[in-house]
Structure formats: structure tokens, C-alpha cells
Short mmCIF file of C-alpha atoms in Angstrom, two decimals:
data_model
loop_
_atom_site.label_atom_id
_atom_site.label_comp_id
_atom_site.label_asym_id
_atom_site.label_seq_id
_atom_site.Cartn_x
_atom_site.Cartn_y
_atom_site.Cartn_z
CA MET A 436 86.35 129.28 138.07
CA LYS A 437 88.22 126.48 138.36
CA LYS A 438 87.59 123.12 139.92
CA ILE A 439 90.12 120.72 141.63
CA ALA A 440 89.69 117.41 142.70
CA ILE A 441 92.11 116.70 145.30
CA LEU A 442 92.16 112.82 146.36
CA LEU A 443 92.78 111.90 149.83
CA GLU A 444 93.48 108.61 151.94
CA ASP A 445 95.30 107.11 155.27
CA LEU A 446 99.01 107.82 154.97
CA VAL A 447 99.16 110.35 152.93
CA GLU A 448 102.36 112.50 152.45
CA ASP A 449 100.93 115.71 154.19
CA VAL A 450 102.48 118.54 152.46
CA GLU A 451 101.99 116.73 149.77
CA PHE A 452 97.95 117.22 150.02
CA ILE A 453 99.04 120.87 151.53
CA TYR A 454 100.33 122.75 149.71
CA PRO A 455 98.55 121.40 147.08
CA LEU A 456 95.73 122.29 148.50
CA TYR A 457 96.26 125.72 149.28
CA ARG A 458 97.86 126.60 146.54
CA PHE A 459 95.28 125.89 144.30
CA MET A 460 92.14 128.11 146.92
CA GLU A 461 95.49 131.31 146.29
CA GLU A 462 94.84 130.55 142.67
CA GLY A 463 91.03 131.35 143.41
CA TYR A 464 90.07 127.99 142.29
CA ILE A 465 87.13 125.58 144.17
CA VAL A 466 89.14 123.15 145.45
CA ASP A 467 86.89 119.81 146.80
CA VAL A 468 88.71 116.35 148.83
CA LEU A 469 87.54 113.72 147.31
CA ALA A 470 88.26 110.02 149.09
CA PRO A 471 86.66 106.59 149.23
CA ARG A 472 84.52 107.42 151.93
CA THR A 473 83.53 111.47 153.34
CA GLY A 474 85.31 112.51 156.89
CA GLU A 475 88.78 112.67 158.55
CA PHE A 476 92.10 110.85 156.90
CA LEU A 477 95.46 110.61 158.98
CA GLY A 478 98.27 112.07 157.43
CA LYS A 479 101.74 110.00 157.08
CA LYS A 480 103.54 112.46 159.83
CA GLY A 481 100.80 112.66 162.00
CA MET A 482 98.39 115.98 159.96
CA THR A 483 94.76 115.09 160.20
CA PHE A 484 93.29 115.96 156.92
CA HIS A 485 89.31 116.26 155.52
CA ALA A 486 87.61 114.37 152.63
CA SER A 487 84.08 116.49 152.38
CA LYS A 488 82.91 114.17 149.06
CA ARG A 489 83.04 110.32 147.65
CA VAL A 490 85.13 109.55 144.42
CA ASP A 491 82.37 109.09 142.18
CA PRO A 492 83.26 108.15 139.05
CA GLU A 493 80.17 109.88 137.36
CA MET A 494 81.78 114.06 139.11
CA VAL A 495 84.31 113.89 135.99
CA ASP A 496 82.74 117.10 133.94
CA TYR A 497 82.72 118.95 136.92
CA TYR A 498 86.27 119.09 136.97
CA ASP A 499 89.05 120.63 135.15
CA ALA A 500 91.88 118.57 137.01
CA VAL A 501 93.04 116.02 139.54
CA PHE A 502 95.77 115.83 141.66
CA ILE A 503 96.89 112.58 143.20
CA PRO A 504 99.68 113.53 146.22
CA GLY A 505 101.92 110.75 147.80
CA GLY A 506 102.98 109.38 151.06
CA TYR A 507 100.91 105.04 150.78
CA ALA A 508 97.84 107.01 149.75
CA PRO A 509 98.52 105.68 146.21
CA ASP A 510 99.16 102.13 147.27
CA ARG A 511 95.26 102.73 149.45
CA PHE A 512 93.86 104.91 146.54
CA ARG A 513 94.51 101.78 143.51
CA ARG A 514 93.19 99.50 146.01
CA ASP A 515 89.17 101.44 145.55
CA LYS A 516 87.45 100.39 142.20
CA GLU A 517 85.50 104.26 142.31
CA THR A 518 88.89 106.43 142.08
CA ILE A 519 90.87 104.29 139.62
CA GLU A 520 87.44 104.91 137.00
CA PHE A 521 87.74 109.05 138.21
CA ILE A 522 91.16 109.22 137.08
CA ARG A 523 91.07 107.27 134.34
CA SER A 524 88.07 109.40 133.45
CA MET A 525 89.61 112.99 134.17
CA TYR A 526 92.42 111.45 132.00
CA LYS A 527 90.57 109.51 128.88
CA LYS A 528 87.99 113.92 129.09
CA GLY A 529 91.48 115.35 128.31
CA LYS A 530 91.94 116.58 132.07
CA ILE A 531 94.55 117.49 133.87
CA VAL A 532 95.98 114.80 135.97
CA ALA A 533 98.88 116.04 138.02
CA ALA A 534 100.83 113.12 140.69
CA ILE A 535 103.92 112.91 142.40
CA CYS A 536 106.28 110.90 144.78
CA HIS A 537 104.23 107.29 145.22
CA GLY A 538 100.71 108.97 142.97
CA PRO A 539 102.14 107.69 139.27
CA TRP A 540 101.12 104.39 142.03
CA ALA A 541 97.27 105.46 140.93
CA LEU A 542 97.95 106.35 137.15
CA ILE A 543 99.51 102.88 136.88
CA SER A 544 96.74 100.79 138.23
CA ALA A 545 94.09 103.48 135.95
CA LYS A 546 96.05 102.07 132.83
CA ILE A 547 97.16 105.71 131.21
CA VAL A 548 101.30 105.43 131.71
CA LYS A 549 101.89 103.40 128.35
CA GLY A 550 104.12 105.30 126.40
CA LYS A 551 104.28 108.85 128.79
CA ARG A 552 107.40 110.53 129.87
CA ILE A 553 106.67 109.90 133.73
CA THR A 554 108.46 110.94 136.70
CA ALA A 555 108.26 109.36 140.53
CA PHE A 556 109.72 108.83 143.37
CA PHE A 557 112.34 106.86 142.17
CA SER A 558 111.93 103.76 144.65
CA ILE A 559 108.86 103.30 142.06
CA ARG A 560 110.51 103.28 138.72
CA ASP A 561 110.84 100.07 138.09
CA ASP A 562 106.47 99.60 138.28
CA ILE A 563 106.19 102.67 135.62
CA GLU A 564 108.30 100.49 133.89
CA ASN A 565 107.33 97.25 133.75
CA ALA A 566 103.64 99.47 132.94
CA GLY A 567 105.51 100.83 129.71
CA ALA A 568 105.97 103.80 131.15
CA ILE A 569 109.28 105.70 130.06
CA TYR A 570 110.90 107.34 133.36
CA THR A 571 112.89 110.25 133.22
CA GLY A 572 113.45 111.01 137.27
CA LYS A 573 113.06 114.22 136.06
CA PRO A 574 111.65 117.11 138.82
CA VAL A 575 108.85 117.88 136.67
CA GLU A 576 107.38 115.46 133.07
CA VAL A 577 104.81 117.11 131.38
CA ASP A 578 103.14 114.84 128.73
CA GLY A 579 100.38 116.51 127.39
CA ASN A 580 97.21 116.62 129.91
CA ILE A 581 99.66 114.55 132.63
CA VAL A 582 102.07 115.93 134.91
CA THR A 583 104.09 114.60 137.56
CA ALA A 584 107.15 114.99 139.86
CA THR A 585 109.29 113.52 142.49
CA ASP A 586 109.07 114.58 145.67
CA PRO A 587 107.81 118.06 147.48
CA LYS A 588 111.35 119.36 146.36
CA ALA A 589 109.43 119.58 143.04
CA MET A 590 106.79 121.02 143.83
CA PRO A 591 106.91 124.44 143.71
CA GLU A 592 107.68 124.49 140.07
CA MET A 593 105.09 121.77 139.04
CA MET A 594 103.19 124.56 140.67
CA LYS A 595 104.12 126.89 138.83
CA ILE A 596 103.48 124.44 135.69
CA LEU A 597 99.59 123.26 136.89
CA THR A 598 98.64 126.72 137.48
CA ALA A 599 99.52 127.89 134.07
CA MET A 600 98.90 124.72 132.77
CA LEU A 601 94.57 125.82 134.29
CA ARG A 602 95.12 129.48 132.87
CA GLU A 603 95.43 128.10 129.76
CA ARG A 604 92.03 126.07 129.81
#
């Protein structure tokens, strides 16, 4: 049984959190919502979401993938040492690391993008390139175990790719 961690913080882009949550559940995966603290979080569009577990870098071996939604949440993820270490450790262990929209900001802070092909919302292109990555601007990009996407319109393609990658592991 595959286990997925979805990161959560205040001002997450609602659809970029909820769509993968239910899509992974539809596939039969165990899905945990992780955040710097447990409890309620407010989405950018006003929905309320719940994190049942705190992010803990020691939990990396338990998960097969981490999904990082966008909105303003990634700027908050960047400020949390445990969240960044969790992402970095997932990457180093060859686990799938997925990020959409502004989510690659967290990948930059985890220092895992140098030399990688990355896509994201166009407004963070400079950040991606300044971190040494190659910004492609494609709706979805896969480079090794990193999967990135631009925005909610890219989510169906992104989720097809992610579920296929998870089936192969």
C-alpha cells in the first residue's frame, strides 16, 4: 500500500490541496496531511483543512511521495526547518517529490533543484533560474523523482503521471 504525504499550511491554494488529496485516496493510497502543527488551516479561497500529523523528517521512510500544493503556503513551508528537511530527505531517498504552482519555492529552499528541469507558475521563474534550475514553462515537468506543474489546469496530467510513477514503484 502506497503512502503519500500532502503538505498543508495557511493560505494553501484550495484546489491544489483538495484535488490531489481525493485523487490519491481514489487510488487507494494512504494519505496523511502533514503541517508544522496539527489542527485547522485556512485555504486561500476560504476552505478549512485539517492536518492530522506534524511534519517530522524522521518519518521519511514511511512515505512513498510528498505532494506540495501552491498558493501562499509554500512561502510558509520555506520558513519551517522540519518541512524543508522532510522534503530534502524525501528527495535524497529517491522518493517522489511533487510540487505545483508556487510549490517549487519549497524545493528551492530544500536545495534540490540545481541542474533540474522545473516548471511552476510563471511568476517564480526568476527564483527557479536563480537557484540553478532550468525553467521549462511546460504544464508538467518530470526530472528524475521530481514532478512539477504550473497551475490547477495542469493537475489532471500531473496526477496521471504521479499515479503511474507510484504504480511502477
